[in-house]
mmCIF file of C-alpha atoms in Angstrom:
data_model
loop_
_atom_site.group_PDB
_atom_site.id
_atom_site.type_symbol
_atom_site.label_atom_id
_atom_site.label_comp_id
_atom_site.label_asym_id
_atom_site.label_seq_id
_atom_site.Cartn_x
_atom_site.Cartn_y
_atom_site.Cartn_z
ATOM 1 C CA UNK A 1 -78.805 8.036 5.978
ATOM 2 C CA UNK A 2 -78.635 4.559 7.496
ATOM 3 C CA UNK A 3 -78.987 4.440 11.281
ATOM 4 C CA UNK A 4 -78.800 1.529 13.685
ATOM 5 C CA UNK A 5 -80.304 2.255 17.095
ATOM 6 C CA UNK A 6 -79.743 -0.231 19.890
ATOM 7 C CA UNK A 7 -81.616 -0.859 23.101
ATOM 8 C CA UNK A 8 -80.408 0.501 26.414
ATOM 9 C CA UNK A 9 -77.915 -0.700 28.979
ATOM 10 C CA UNK A 10 -78.642 -3.871 30.942
ATOM 11 C CA UNK A 11 -77.516 -5.256 34.290
ATOM 12 C CA UNK A 12 -77.868 -9.019 34.587
ATOM 13 C CA UNK A 13 -77.178 -11.731 37.136
ATOM 14 C CA UNK A 14 -74.801 -14.580 36.335
ATOM 15 C CA UNK A 15 -76.645 -17.449 34.698
ATOM 16 C CA UNK A 16 -79.377 -15.266 33.225
ATOM 17 C CA UNK A 17 -79.924 -14.144 29.618
ATOM 18 C CA UNK A 18 -79.939 -10.803 27.856
ATOM 19 C CA UNK A 19 -81.576 -9.767 24.606
ATOM 20 C CA UNK A 20 -80.322 -6.674 22.777
ATOM 21 C CA UNK A 21 -82.162 -5.095 19.871
ATOM 22 C CA UNK A 22 -80.872 -3.149 16.870
ATOM 23 C CA UNK A 23 -83.406 -1.167 14.828
ATOM 24 C CA UNK A 24 -82.398 -0.056 11.351
ATOM 25 C CA UNK A 25 -83.699 2.922 9.440
ATOM 26 C CA UNK A 26 -82.817 4.739 6.246
ATOM 27 C CA UNK A 27 -81.769 1.733 4.183
ATOM 28 C CA UNK A 28 -82.860 -1.662 2.875
ATOM 29 C CA UNK A 29 -82.751 -3.779 6.003
ATOM 30 C CA UNK A 30 -83.250 -7.235 4.531
ATOM 31 C CA UNK A 31 -80.551 -7.015 1.872
ATOM 32 C CA UNK A 32 -77.552 -6.825 4.167
ATOM 33 C CA UNK A 33 -76.186 -9.064 6.883
ATOM 34 C CA UNK A 34 -76.237 -7.663 10.404
ATOM 35 C CA UNK A 35 -73.325 -8.692 12.564
ATOM 36 C CA UNK A 36 -72.955 -8.517 16.322
ATOM 37 C CA UNK A 37 -69.579 -7.532 17.725
ATOM 38 C CA UNK A 38 -68.656 -7.145 21.358
ATOM 39 C CA UNK A 39 -65.944 -5.230 23.156
ATOM 40 C CA UNK A 40 -64.949 -6.061 26.720
ATOM 41 C CA UNK A 41 -63.641 -3.161 28.840
ATOM 42 C CA UNK A 42 -60.316 -1.960 27.465
ATOM 43 C CA UNK A 43 -60.207 -4.747 24.891
ATOM 44 C CA UNK A 44 -60.548 -5.141 21.131
ATOM 45 C CA UNK A 45 -63.434 -6.136 18.881
ATOM 46 C CA UNK A 46 -64.814 -9.677 18.871
ATOM 47 C CA UNK A 47 -67.254 -10.988 16.281
ATOM 48 C CA UNK A 48 -70.114 -13.040 17.696
ATOM 49 C CA UNK A 49 -72.271 -13.872 14.702
ATOM 50 C CA UNK A 50 -74.525 -12.500 12.013
ATOM 51 C CA UNK A 51 -77.930 -12.833 10.413
ATOM 52 C CA UNK A 52 -78.958 -12.304 6.813
ATOM 53 C CA UNK A 53 -82.524 -11.045 7.243
ATOM 54 C CA UNK A 54 -83.710 -11.774 3.711
ATOM 55 C CA UNK A 55 -82.766 -15.426 4.189
ATOM 56 C CA UNK A 56 -83.417 -15.672 7.914
ATOM 57 C CA UNK A 57 -80.107 -17.514 8.235
ATOM 58 C CA UNK A 58 -77.710 -16.896 11.104
ATOM 59 C CA UNK A 59 -74.195 -18.113 11.724
ATOM 60 C CA UNK A 60 -72.155 -17.843 14.873
ATOM 61 C CA UNK A 61 -68.591 -17.734 16.087
ATOM 62 C CA UNK A 62 -67.590 -21.112 17.458
ATOM 63 C CA UNK A 63 -66.869 -19.538 20.839
ATOM 64 C CA UNK A 64 -70.513 -18.578 21.282
ATOM 65 C CA UNK A 65 -72.206 -21.579 19.657
ATOM 66 C CA UNK A 66 -75.034 -22.802 21.866
ATOM 67 C CA UNK A 67 -75.139 -19.610 23.903
ATOM 68 C CA UNK A 68 -76.049 -16.957 21.355
ATOM 69 C CA UNK A 69 -79.118 -16.614 19.170
ATOM 70 C CA UNK A 70 -79.422 -13.906 16.514
ATOM 71 C CA UNK A 71 -82.770 -13.220 14.921
ATOM 72 C CA UNK A 72 -84.359 -10.558 12.748
ATOM 73 C CA UNK A 73 -87.850 -9.162 12.283
ATOM 74 C CA UNK A 74 -88.132 -7.839 8.737
ATOM 75 C CA UNK A 75 -91.473 -6.170 9.480
ATOM 76 C CA UNK A 76 -89.822 -3.817 11.983
ATOM 77 C CA UNK A 77 -86.285 -3.799 10.493
ATOM 78 C CA UNK A 78 -84.939 -4.970 13.833
ATOM 79 C CA UNK A 79 -82.231 -7.486 14.622
ATOM 80 C CA UNK A 80 -81.844 -9.151 18.000
ATOM 81 C CA UNK A 81 -78.990 -10.817 19.821
ATOM 82 C CA UNK A 82 -79.728 -13.026 22.799
ATOM 83 C CA UNK A 83 -76.893 -14.323 24.960
ATOM 84 C CA UNK A 84 -77.628 -16.914 27.632
ATOM 85 C CA UNK A 85 -75.818 -18.419 30.634
ATOM 86 C CA UNK A 86 -74.225 -15.065 31.312
ATOM 87 C CA UNK A 87 -71.000 -14.874 33.284
ATOM 88 C CA UNK A 88 -68.896 -11.979 34.482
ATOM 89 C CA UNK A 89 -66.640 -12.267 31.428
ATOM 90 C CA UNK A 90 -69.621 -11.328 29.237
ATOM 91 C CA UNK A 91 -69.560 -7.809 30.640
ATOM 92 C CA UNK A 92 -68.974 -5.758 27.512
ATOM 93 C CA UNK A 93 -70.386 -3.263 25.053
ATOM 94 C CA UNK A 94 -72.334 -5.082 22.351
ATOM 95 C CA UNK A 95 -72.559 -3.523 18.887
ATOM 96 C CA UNK A 96 -74.610 -4.342 15.839
ATOM 97 C CA UNK A 97 -73.120 -3.472 12.457
ATOM 98 C CA UNK A 98 -74.383 -3.640 8.897
ATOM 99 C CA UNK A 99 -72.214 -5.636 6.538
ATOM 100 C CA UNK A 100 -72.419 -3.429 3.465
ATOM 101 C CA UNK A 101 -69.050 -2.221 2.271
ATOM 102 C CA UNK A 102 -67.185 -3.736 5.169
ATOM 103 C CA UNK A 103 -69.066 -2.978 8.377
ATOM 104 C CA UNK A 104 -70.247 0.381 7.129
ATOM 105 C CA UNK A 105 -72.812 1.356 9.776
ATOM 106 C CA UNK A 106 -72.701 0.657 13.490
ATOM 107 C CA UNK A 107 -75.130 0.950 16.346
ATOM 108 C CA UNK A 108 -74.238 3.133 19.300
ATOM 109 C CA UNK A 109 -73.501 0.120 21.492
ATOM 110 C CA UNK A 110 -75.273 -1.481 24.441
ATOM 111 C CA UNK A 111 -73.441 -1.976 27.722
ATOM 112 C CA UNK A 112 -74.270 -5.297 29.346
ATOM 113 C CA UNK A 113 -72.993 -5.678 32.894
ATOM 114 C CA UNK A 114 -73.048 -9.118 34.485
ATOM 115 C CA UNK A 115 -72.810 -8.911 38.234
ATOM 116 C CA UNK A 116 -74.182 -10.698 41.248
ATOM 117 C CA UNK B 1 -60.297 -18.522 11.064
ATOM 118 C CA UNK B 2 -58.057 -15.881 9.563
ATOM 119 C CA UNK B 3 -55.836 -14.194 12.145
ATOM 120 C CA UNK B 4 -55.167 -10.475 11.704
ATOM 121 C CA UNK B 5 -51.998 -9.041 13.249
ATOM 122 C CA UNK B 6 -51.480 -5.293 13.584
ATOM 123 C CA UNK B 7 -48.327 -3.329 14.313
ATOM 124 C CA UNK B 8 -47.469 -1.231 16.177
ATOM 125 C CA UNK B 9 -49.643 -1.537 19.268
ATOM 126 C CA UNK B 10 -49.232 2.154 19.911
ATOM 127 C CA UNK B 11 -48.183 5.074 17.723
ATOM 128 C CA UNK B 12 -47.361 8.412 19.374
ATOM 129 C CA UNK B 13 -47.402 11.043 16.639
ATOM 130 C CA UNK B 14 -46.715 14.772 16.468
ATOM 131 C CA UNK B 15 -49.612 16.845 15.147
ATOM 132 C CA UNK B 16 -49.212 17.418 11.427
ATOM 133 C CA UNK B 17 -46.876 14.453 10.989
ATOM 134 C CA UNK B 18 -47.728 11.209 9.198
ATOM 135 C CA UNK B 19 -48.691 7.925 10.816
ATOM 136 C CA UNK B 20 -48.670 4.426 9.412
ATOM 137 C CA UNK B 21 -50.266 1.209 10.670
ATOM 138 C CA UNK B 22 -49.586 -2.270 9.327
ATOM 139 C CA UNK B 23 -51.889 -5.255 9.233
ATOM 140 C CA UNK B 24 -50.982 -8.776 8.214
ATOM 141 C CA UNK B 25 -53.390 -11.659 7.660
ATOM 142 C CA UNK B 26 -52.609 -15.333 8.254
ATOM 143 C CA UNK B 27 -53.759 -16.169 4.727
ATOM 144 C CA UNK B 28 -54.532 -14.318 1.530
ATOM 145 C CA UNK B 29 -57.600 -12.107 1.635
ATOM 146 C CA UNK B 30 -58.209 -12.285 -2.107
ATOM 147 C CA UNK B 31 -61.730 -13.567 -2.660
ATOM 148 C CA UNK B 32 -62.691 -15.808 -5.570
ATOM 149 C CA UNK B 33 -64.559 -12.808 -7.027
ATOM 150 C CA UNK B 34 -61.262 -10.940 -7.310
ATOM 151 C CA UNK B 35 -61.976 -8.478 -4.500
ATOM 152 C CA UNK B 36 -60.037 -8.206 -1.262
ATOM 153 C CA UNK B 37 -62.344 -7.531 1.658
ATOM 154 C CA UNK B 38 -59.962 -5.723 3.963
ATOM 155 C CA UNK B 39 -61.306 -2.719 5.870
ATOM 156 C CA UNK B 40 -59.987 -0.193 8.359
ATOM 157 C CA UNK B 41 -62.029 1.103 11.271
ATOM 158 C CA UNK B 42 -61.438 4.021 13.614
ATOM 159 C CA UNK B 43 -62.706 4.038 17.175
ATOM 160 C CA UNK B 44 -62.494 7.341 19.002
ATOM 161 C CA UNK B 45 -62.655 7.240 22.810
ATOM 162 C CA UNK B 46 -66.165 6.401 24.003
ATOM 163 C CA UNK B 47 -67.495 5.976 20.467
ATOM 164 C CA UNK B 48 -68.516 2.993 18.344
ATOM 165 C CA UNK B 49 -66.178 1.973 15.541
ATOM 166 C CA UNK B 50 -66.445 3.922 12.291
ATOM 167 C CA UNK B 51 -65.587 2.621 8.822
ATOM 168 C CA UNK B 52 -62.738 4.524 7.176
ATOM 169 C CA UNK B 53 -61.548 2.313 4.316
ATOM 170 C CA UNK B 54 -63.045 -0.717 2.563
ATOM 171 C CA UNK B 55 -61.643 -3.142 -0.031
ATOM 172 C CA UNK B 56 -58.081 -2.087 0.786
ATOM 173 C CA UNK B 57 -58.136 1.480 -0.493
ATOM 174 C CA UNK B 58 -61.656 2.879 -0.894
ATOM 175 C CA UNK B 59 -62.492 5.743 1.451
ATOM 176 C CA UNK B 60 -65.967 5.539 2.933
ATOM 177 C CA UNK B 61 -68.373 8.454 2.656
ATOM 178 C CA UNK B 62 -67.212 11.512 4.578
ATOM 179 C CA UNK B 63 -63.724 10.206 5.377
ATOM 180 C CA UNK B 64 -61.019 12.871 4.906
ATOM 181 C CA UNK B 65 -58.517 12.276 2.136
ATOM 182 C CA UNK B 66 -55.602 12.327 4.588
ATOM 183 C CA UNK B 67 -56.552 8.674 5.234
ATOM 184 C CA UNK B 68 -55.373 6.161 2.655
ATOM 185 C CA UNK B 69 -55.128 2.393 2.446
ATOM 186 C CA UNK B 70 -52.858 0.165 0.414
ATOM 187 C CA UNK B 71 -51.592 -3.381 0.174
ATOM 188 C CA UNK B 72 -52.401 -6.727 -1.355
ATOM 189 C CA UNK B 73 -52.675 -10.413 -0.493
ATOM 190 C CA UNK B 74 -51.691 -10.605 3.161
ATOM 191 C CA UNK B 75 -50.046 -7.240 3.871
ATOM 192 C CA UNK B 76 -51.902 -3.974 4.245
ATOM 193 C CA UNK B 77 -51.216 -0.445 5.448
ATOM 194 C CA UNK B 78 -53.275 2.474 6.675
ATOM 195 C CA UNK B 79 -51.633 5.881 6.391
ATOM 196 C CA UNK B 80 -52.625 9.204 7.833
ATOM 197 C CA UNK B 81 -50.788 11.877 5.874
ATOM 198 C CA UNK B 82 -50.976 14.601 8.539
ATOM 199 C CA UNK B 83 -52.339 13.620 11.938
ATOM 200 C CA UNK B 84 -54.935 15.932 13.464
ATOM 201 C CA UNK B 85 -56.163 15.985 17.062
ATOM 202 C CA UNK B 86 -59.466 14.355 16.054
ATOM 203 C CA UNK B 87 -57.562 11.306 14.748
ATOM 204 C CA UNK B 88 -56.744 10.149 18.280
ATOM 205 C CA UNK B 89 -58.198 6.710 18.904
ATOM 206 C CA UNK B 90 -57.748 3.039 18.162
ATOM 207 C CA UNK B 91 -57.563 1.746 14.605
ATOM 208 C CA UNK B 92 -58.556 -1.782 13.618
ATOM 209 C CA UNK B 93 -58.132 -3.739 10.433
ATOM 210 C CA UNK B 94 -60.891 -6.200 9.636
ATOM 211 C CA UNK B 95 -61.324 -8.945 7.068
ATOM 212 C CA UNK B 96 -64.604 -10.168 5.594
ATOM 213 C CA UNK B 97 -63.211 -12.292 2.774
ATOM 214 C CA UNK B 98 -64.415 -15.579 4.177
ATOM 215 C CA UNK B 99 -68.108 -14.546 4.244
ATOM 216 C CA UNK B 100 -70.226 -16.187 5.583
ATOM 217 C CA UNK B 101 -67.443 -17.353 7.846
ATOM 218 C CA UNK B 102 -66.358 -15.165 10.761
ATOM 219 C CA UNK B 103 -65.284 -11.582 10.465
ATOM 220 C CA UNK B 104 -61.953 -11.139 12.190
ATOM 221 C CA UNK B 105 -60.273 -8.033 13.528
ATOM 222 C CA UNK B 106 -56.735 -7.013 14.231
ATOM 223 C CA UNK B 107 -55.844 -6.301 17.836
ATOM 224 C CA UNK B 108 -55.910 -2.542 17.338
ATOM 225 C CA UNK B 109 -53.359 0.263 17.160
ATOM 226 C CA UNK B 110 -53.667 3.231 19.469
ATOM 227 C CA UNK B 111 -52.832 6.563 17.842
ATOM 228 C CA UNK B 112 -52.028 9.296 20.331
ATOM 229 C CA UNK B 113 -50.476 12.731 20.200
ATOM 230 C CA UNK B 114 -46.935 13.163 21.488
#
């Protein structure tokens, strides 16, 4: 059974950065893209970007270009999402998801709170 | 990017009755490989999203057969044949046809019990 386990909740100051991890188990990590999707309080789902671990190639939503970096470590089957220049509007739950058949497996979510 | 529009925003349903959610895309979701990468996700309160349906009508592992998907091109529907209490939550359509371009999601439809 595929599982994606994310790192714990974070509280950050405006202007700082956050790095969230997503560790995969039970499947072939490198073969599938891992996407990052966020959900602001009471809002819908917003795609931020993805990485294809076997290629080491990432692409990002235009909205986050220059502020987000997605990486993957094949040796530990872990994907990372780093978001910089944080502002209050970045307060959200951040999810990783495997792009198999659709987004077939999701992490449990990581709450990032940006507050002074 | 492809825009996904869902209706209704909210669907109050009596237990045991059917529910239907529509999703329309701003352009055809038919990929050059002949597949249509339209999925449906369920998000129960306080939970991460869960895949229900992929490629229009294929139920994901463990999904009850009261959930079904249909449609083609730009118009798609999710149906729940008999709503149960555990079906309460928000449902999203999602397209992945433009890979590696952005995934896009509908705005969500809240299913609640009358």
